[in-house]
Amino acid sequence: MPTLEEVKKMVNDLGDDVYTFGTKKEINHLPEILANDEKILYLTSGLLNGNTWLITCTNKRVIFLDKGLLYGLKQIETPLEKINSIQQKTGIIFGEIAIWDGSGKMEISQVMKKTVKPFVESVNKAIDALKKSNSTNSSSTAIDPAAQIEKYADLKNKGIITEEEFQAKKKELLNL
């Protein structure tokens, strides 16, 4: 878990465009829920169910946090791979962000206008990066049938497996 100082540095590195009005307690709680390899890409605050929430986009998920006035904590999170759509609306001063995750819709209102577009862009970039990462990982871990057959032929030649075992594995790898 990152320390509070590391979290505050991540927030400061986002620049002056972030808007975190009324969410100091939520920011102070982030070190308790972020993973070591999780980076804050953008955050803002807005109203959800009548309360001020901190909305944080990381490289893994979108986190909604509301620490009560005196006690309590409400936390909702949506993994990036579960987000189906994100929508933004802006008015003169405030905007809204809506996120669909397959099971429902999270709608955050009273988001400072200047933070709506950067937040939505951060979520979309994080989703794209995750998709690219997943496609790279899946293609690099794909089984090369020729290399596998060669490996099993070598095992057969060394007497570790029988001819029958080799032929069975060869058929399996070639989908015959």
PDB file of C-alpha atoms in Angstrom:
ATOM      1  CA  MET A   1       0.000   0.000   0.000  1.00  0.00           C
ATOM      2  CA  PRO A   2       1.287   3.479  -0.776  1.00  0.00           C
ATOM      3  CA  THR A   3       1.824   5.876   2.096  1.00  0.00           C
ATOM      4  CA  LEU A   4      -0.256   9.007   2.627  1.00  0.00           C
ATOM      5  CA  GLU A   5       2.702  11.082   1.425  1.00  0.00           C
ATOM      6  CA  GLU A   6       2.897   9.033  -1.805  1.00  0.00           C
ATOM      7  CA  VAL A   7      -0.844   9.446  -2.361  1.00  0.00           C
ATOM      8  CA  LYS A   8      -0.642  13.204  -1.765  1.00  0.00           C
ATOM      9  CA  LYS A   9       2.268  13.391  -4.219  1.00  0.00           C
ATOM     10  CA  MET A  10       0.216  11.509  -6.842  1.00  0.00           C
ATOM     11  CA  VAL A  11      -2.641  13.963  -6.282  1.00  0.00           C
ATOM     12  CA  ASN A  12      -0.309  16.999  -6.465  1.00  0.00           C
ATOM     13  CA  ASP A  13       1.254  15.626  -9.670  1.00  0.00           C
ATOM     14  CA  LEU A  14      -2.181  15.779 -11.301  1.00  0.00           C
ATOM     15  CA  GLY A  15      -1.945  19.566 -11.268  1.00  0.00           C
ATOM     16  CA  ASP A  16      -4.334  22.325 -10.354  1.00  0.00           C
ATOM     17  CA  ASP A  17      -7.218  21.031 -12.471  1.00  0.00           C
ATOM     18  CA  VAL A  18      -8.346  18.471  -9.895  1.00  0.00           C
ATOM     19  CA  TYR A  19     -11.206  19.463  -7.623  1.00  0.00           C
ATOM     20  CA  THR A  20     -11.343  17.788  -4.260  1.00  0.00           C
ATOM     21  CA  PHE A  21     -13.665  20.074  -2.297  1.00  0.00           C
ATOM     22  CA  GLY A  22     -14.868  18.448   0.917  1.00  0.00           C
ATOM     23  CA  THR A  23     -12.927  15.192   0.399  1.00  0.00           C
ATOM     24  CA  LYS A  24      -9.837  15.543   2.613  1.00  0.00           C
ATOM     25  CA  LYS A  25     -10.886  12.559   4.760  1.00  0.00           C
ATOM     26  CA  GLU A  26     -11.435  10.448   1.646  1.00  0.00           C
ATOM     27  CA  ILE A  27      -7.996  11.326   0.239  1.00  0.00           C
ATOM     28  CA  ASN A  28      -6.453  10.440   3.605  1.00  0.00           C
ATOM     29  CA  HIS A  29      -8.203   7.045   3.364  1.00  0.00           C
ATOM     30  CA  LEU A  30      -6.844   6.179  -0.119  1.00  0.00           C
ATOM     31  CA  PRO A  31      -3.583   4.617   1.179  1.00  0.00           C
ATOM     32  CA  GLU A  32      -5.657   1.995   2.986  1.00  0.00           C
ATOM     33  CA  ILE A  33      -7.360   0.791  -0.188  1.00  0.00           C
ATOM     34  CA  LEU A  34      -4.829   1.293  -2.987  1.00  0.00           C
ATOM     35  CA  ALA A  35      -2.592  -1.592  -4.045  1.00  0.00           C
ATOM     36  CA  ASN A  36       1.178  -1.111  -4.316  1.00  0.00           C
ATOM     37  CA  ASP A  37       1.082  -1.102  -8.119  1.00  0.00           C
ATOM     38  CA  GLU A  38      -2.016   1.102  -8.326  1.00  0.00           C
ATOM     39  CA  LYS A  39      -1.582   4.659  -9.580  1.00  0.00           C
ATOM     40  CA  ILE A  40      -4.026   7.534  -9.310  1.00  0.00           C
ATOM     41  CA  LEU A  41      -4.681   8.816 -12.827  1.00  0.00           C
ATOM     42  CA  TYR A  42      -7.262  11.465 -11.946  1.00  0.00           C
ATOM     43  CA  LEU A  43      -9.724  12.367  -9.237  1.00  0.00           C
ATOM     44  CA  THR A  44     -12.516  14.799  -8.601  1.00  0.00           C
ATOM     45  CA  SER A  45     -15.448  15.224  -6.270  1.00  0.00           C
ATOM     46  CA  GLY A  46     -19.171  15.436  -6.749  1.00  0.00           C
ATOM     47  CA  LEU A  47     -22.532  14.544  -5.279  1.00  0.00           C
ATOM     48  CA  LEU A  48     -23.870  11.022  -5.173  1.00  0.00           C
ATOM     49  CA  ASN A  49     -27.064  10.291  -3.238  1.00  0.00           C
ATOM     50  CA  GLY A  50     -26.917  13.751  -1.661  1.00  0.00           C
ATOM     51  CA  ASN A  51     -23.403  13.379  -0.210  1.00  0.00           C
ATOM     52  CA  THR A  52     -20.019  14.620  -1.412  1.00  0.00           C
ATOM     53  CA  TRP A  53     -17.912  11.741  -2.744  1.00  0.00           C
ATOM     54  CA  LEU A  54     -14.338  11.492  -3.953  1.00  0.00           C
ATOM     55  CA  ILE A  55     -14.242   9.823  -7.372  1.00  0.00           C
ATOM     56  CA  THR A  56     -10.825   8.360  -8.197  1.00  0.00           C
ATOM     57  CA  CYS A  57      -9.658   6.788 -11.444  1.00  0.00           C
ATOM     58  CA  THR A  58      -6.675   4.463 -11.060  1.00  0.00           C
ATOM     59  CA  ASN A  59      -4.934   2.195 -13.531  1.00  0.00           C
ATOM     60  CA  LYS A  60      -7.140  -0.664 -12.233  1.00  0.00           C
ATOM     61  CA  ARG A  61     -10.524   0.716 -11.157  1.00  0.00           C
ATOM     62  CA  VAL A  62     -12.777   3.662 -10.455  1.00  0.00           C
ATOM     63  CA  ILE A  63     -13.278   4.186  -6.729  1.00  0.00           C
ATOM     64  CA  PHE A  64     -16.106   6.153  -5.107  1.00  0.00           C
ATOM     65  CA  LEU A  65     -15.424   7.099  -1.466  1.00  0.00           C
ATOM     66  CA  ASP A  66     -17.537   8.865   1.128  1.00  0.00           C
ATOM     67  CA  LYS A  67     -16.335   9.083   4.710  1.00  0.00           C
ATOM     68  CA  GLY A  68     -19.177  10.179   6.904  1.00  0.00           C
ATOM     69  CA  LEU A  69     -19.250  13.529   8.645  1.00  0.00           C
ATOM     70  CA  LEU A  70     -18.196  11.985  11.957  1.00  0.00           C
ATOM     71  CA  TYR A  71     -17.748   8.279  11.248  1.00  0.00           C
ATOM     72  CA  GLY A  72     -18.414   5.562   8.719  1.00  0.00           C
ATOM     73  CA  LEU A  73     -17.230   4.839   5.226  1.00  0.00           C
ATOM     74  CA  LYS A  74     -19.015   4.125   1.991  1.00  0.00           C
ATOM     75  CA  GLN A  75     -16.910   2.662  -0.784  1.00  0.00           C
ATOM     76  CA  ILE A  76     -18.026   1.616  -4.237  1.00  0.00           C
ATOM     77  CA  GLU A  77     -15.584   0.466  -6.864  1.00  0.00           C
ATOM     78  CA  THR A  78     -15.808  -0.669 -10.429  1.00  0.00           C
ATOM     79  CA  PRO A  79     -12.920  -2.532 -12.102  1.00  0.00           C
ATOM     80  CA  LEU A  80     -11.978  -0.909 -15.413  1.00  0.00           C
ATOM     81  CA  GLU A  81     -12.721  -4.103 -17.353  1.00  0.00           C
ATOM     82  CA  LYS A  82     -16.330  -3.990 -16.108  1.00  0.00           C
ATOM     83  CA  ILE A  83     -17.029  -0.454 -17.333  1.00  0.00           C
ATOM     84  CA  ASN A  84     -19.271  -0.563 -20.388  1.00  0.00           C
ATOM     85  CA  SER A  85     -19.721   3.145 -20.958  1.00  0.00           C
ATOM     86  CA  ILE A  86     -18.992   6.540 -19.468  1.00  0.00           C
ATOM     87  CA  GLN A  87     -20.941   9.696 -20.193  1.00  0.00           C
ATOM     88  CA  GLN A  88     -20.314  13.337 -19.430  1.00  0.00           C
ATOM     89  CA  LYS A  89     -22.500  16.434 -19.342  1.00  0.00           C
ATOM     90  CA  THR A  90     -21.410  19.950 -18.548  1.00  0.00           C
ATOM     91  CA  GLY A  91     -23.291  23.095 -17.671  1.00  0.00           C
ATOM     92  CA  ILE A  92     -22.097  26.601 -16.908  1.00  0.00           C
ATOM     93  CA  ILE A  93     -20.289  25.714 -13.665  1.00  0.00           C
ATOM     94  CA  PHE A  94     -20.938  22.060 -12.906  1.00  0.00           C
ATOM     95  CA  GLY A  95     -21.196  18.830 -14.816  1.00  0.00           C
ATOM     96  CA  GLU A  96     -22.208  15.209 -14.410  1.00  0.00           C
ATOM     97  CA  ILE A  97     -20.460  11.915 -14.956  1.00  0.00           C
ATOM     98  CA  ALA A  98     -22.354   8.659 -15.464  1.00  0.00           C
ATOM     99  CA  ILE A  99     -20.626   5.262 -15.502  1.00  0.00           C
ATOM    100  CA  TRP A 100     -22.339   2.038 -16.601  1.00  0.00           C
ATOM    101  CA  ASP A 101     -20.777  -1.208 -15.421  1.00  0.00           C
ATOM    102  CA  GLY A 102     -23.190  -3.872 -16.614  1.00  0.00           C
ATOM    103  CA  SER A 103     -25.049  -4.118 -13.333  1.00  0.00           C
ATOM    104  CA  GLY A 104     -26.064  -0.518 -13.046  1.00  0.00           C
ATOM    105  CA  LYS A 105     -25.279   3.126 -13.457  1.00  0.00           C
ATOM    106  CA  MET A 106     -23.361   5.423 -11.141  1.00  0.00           C
ATOM    107  CA  GLU A 107     -24.335   9.038 -11.646  1.00  0.00           C
ATOM    108  CA  ILE A 108     -22.241  11.754 -10.038  1.00  0.00           C
ATOM    109  CA  SER A 109     -23.592  15.299 -10.179  1.00  0.00           C
ATOM    110  CA  GLN A 110     -22.234  18.689  -9.130  1.00  0.00           C
ATOM    111  CA  VAL A 111     -18.812  17.833 -10.496  1.00  0.00           C
ATOM    112  CA  MET A 112     -16.772  20.959 -11.178  1.00  0.00           C
ATOM    113  CA  LYS A 113     -16.995  21.543 -14.937  1.00  0.00           C
ATOM    114  CA  LYS A 114     -13.218  21.805 -15.466  1.00  0.00           C
ATOM    115  CA  THR A 115     -12.704  18.274 -14.095  1.00  0.00           C
ATOM    116  CA  VAL A 116     -15.427  16.402 -15.995  1.00  0.00           C
ATOM    117  CA  LYS A 117     -13.640  15.965 -19.326  1.00  0.00           C
ATOM    118  CA  PRO A 118     -10.189  15.124 -17.826  1.00  0.00           C
ATOM    119  CA  PHE A 119     -11.797  12.517 -15.554  1.00  0.00           C
ATOM    120  CA  VAL A 120     -13.671  10.857 -18.431  1.00  0.00           C
ATOM    121  CA  GLU A 121     -10.548  10.940 -20.617  1.00  0.00           C
ATOM    122  CA  SER A 122      -8.504   9.365 -17.816  1.00  0.00           C
ATOM    123  CA  VAL A 123     -11.010   6.524 -17.466  1.00  0.00           C
ATOM    124  CA  ASN A 124     -11.069   5.923 -21.228  1.00  0.00           C
ATOM    125  CA  LYS A 125      -7.253   5.969 -21.464  1.00  0.00           C
ATOM    126  CA  ALA A 126      -6.975   3.569 -18.527  1.00  0.00           C
ATOM    127  CA  ILE A 127      -9.479   1.185 -20.157  1.00  0.00           C
ATOM    128  CA  ASP A 128      -7.557   1.327 -23.460  1.00  0.00           C
ATOM    129  CA  ALA A 129      -4.242   0.689 -21.685  1.00  0.00           C
ATOM    130  CA  LEU A 130      -5.751  -2.267 -19.836  1.00  0.00           C
ATOM    131  CA  LYS A 131      -7.114  -3.744 -23.088  1.00  0.00           C
ATOM    132  CA  LYS A 132      -3.713  -3.348 -24.786  1.00  0.00           C
ATOM    133  CA  SER A 133      -1.987  -4.919 -21.810  1.00  0.00           C
ATOM    134  CA  ASN A 134      -4.405  -7.850 -21.795  1.00  0.00           C
ATOM    135  CA  SER A 135      -4.056  -8.435 -25.546  1.00  0.00           C
ATOM    136  CA  THR A 136      -0.249  -8.311 -25.281  1.00  0.00           C
ATOM    137  CA  ASN A 137      -0.286 -10.754 -22.372  1.00  0.00           C
ATOM    138  CA  SER A 138      -2.653 -13.161 -24.108  1.00  0.00           C
ATOM    139  CA  SER A 139      -0.707 -13.131 -27.370  1.00  0.00           C
ATOM    140  CA  SER A 140       2.620 -13.630 -25.609  1.00  0.00           C
ATOM    141  CA  THR A 141       1.278 -16.574 -23.640  1.00  0.00           C
ATOM    142  CA  ALA A 142      -0.274 -18.255 -26.679  1.00  0.00           C
ATOM    143  CA  ILE A 143       0.948 -21.810 -27.188  1.00  0.00           C
ATOM    144  CA  ASP A 144       3.100 -22.400 -30.237  1.00  0.00           C
ATOM    145  CA  PRO A 145       2.110 -25.932 -31.367  1.00  0.00           C
ATOM    146  CA  ALA A 146       5.302 -26.489 -33.388  1.00  0.00           C
ATOM    147  CA  ALA A 147       7.539 -25.601 -30.439  1.00  0.00           C
ATOM    148  CA  GLN A 148       5.470 -27.813 -28.129  1.00  0.00           C
ATOM    149  CA  ILE A 149       5.645 -30.767 -30.543  1.00  0.00           C
ATOM    150  CA  GLU A 150       9.401 -30.282 -30.811  1.00  0.00           C
ATOM    151  CA  LYS A 151       9.655 -30.296 -27.005  1.00  0.00           C
ATOM    152  CA  TYR A 152       7.644 -33.543 -26.760  1.00  0.00           C
ATOM    153  CA  ALA A 153       9.681 -35.127 -29.585  1.00  0.00           C
ATOM    154  CA  ASP A 154      12.817 -34.367 -27.599  1.00  0.00           C
ATOM    155  CA  LEU A 155      11.261 -35.986 -24.507  1.00  0.00           C
ATOM    156  CA  LYS A 156      10.354 -39.042 -26.602  1.00  0.00           C
ATOM    157  CA  ASN A 157      13.899 -39.262 -28.014  1.00  0.00           C
ATOM    158  CA  LYS A 158      15.317 -39.141 -24.504  1.00  0.00           C
ATOM    159  CA  GLY A 159      13.003 -41.969 -23.480  1.00  0.00           C
ATOM    160  CA  ILE A 160      11.081 -39.854 -20.971  1.00  0.00           C
ATOM    161  CA  ILE A 161       7.746 -40.391 -22.748  1.00  0.00           C
ATOM    162  CA  THR A 162       6.590 -43.218 -25.013  1.00  0.00           C
ATOM    163  CA  GLU A 163       5.755 -43.040 -28.726  1.00  0.00           C
ATOM    164  CA  GLU A 164       2.058 -43.372 -27.846  1.00  0.00           C
ATOM    165  CA  GLU A 165       2.234 -40.465 -25.368  1.00  0.00           C
ATOM    166  CA  PHE A 166       4.048 -38.384 -27.981  1.00  0.00           C
ATOM    167  CA  GLN A 167       1.453 -39.142 -30.671  1.00  0.00           C
ATOM    168  CA  ALA A 168      -1.425 -38.375 -28.279  1.00  0.00           C
ATOM    169  CA  LYS A 169       0.104 -35.027 -27.305  1.00  0.00           C
ATOM    170  CA  LYS A 170       0.832 -34.215 -30.958  1.00  0.00           C
ATOM    171  CA  LYS A 171      -2.833 -34.850 -31.901  1.00  0.00           C
ATOM    172  CA  GLU A 172      -3.966 -32.697 -28.970  1.00  0.00           C
ATOM    173  CA  LEU A 173      -1.695 -29.816 -29.976  1.00  0.00           C
ATOM    174  CA  LEU A 174      -2.748 -30.001 -33.615  1.00  0.00           C
ATOM    175  CA  ASN A 175      -6.429 -30.271 -32.646  1.00  0.00           C
ATOM    176  CA  LEU A 176      -6.832 -33.505 -34.627  1.00  0.00           C
TER     177      LEU A 176
END
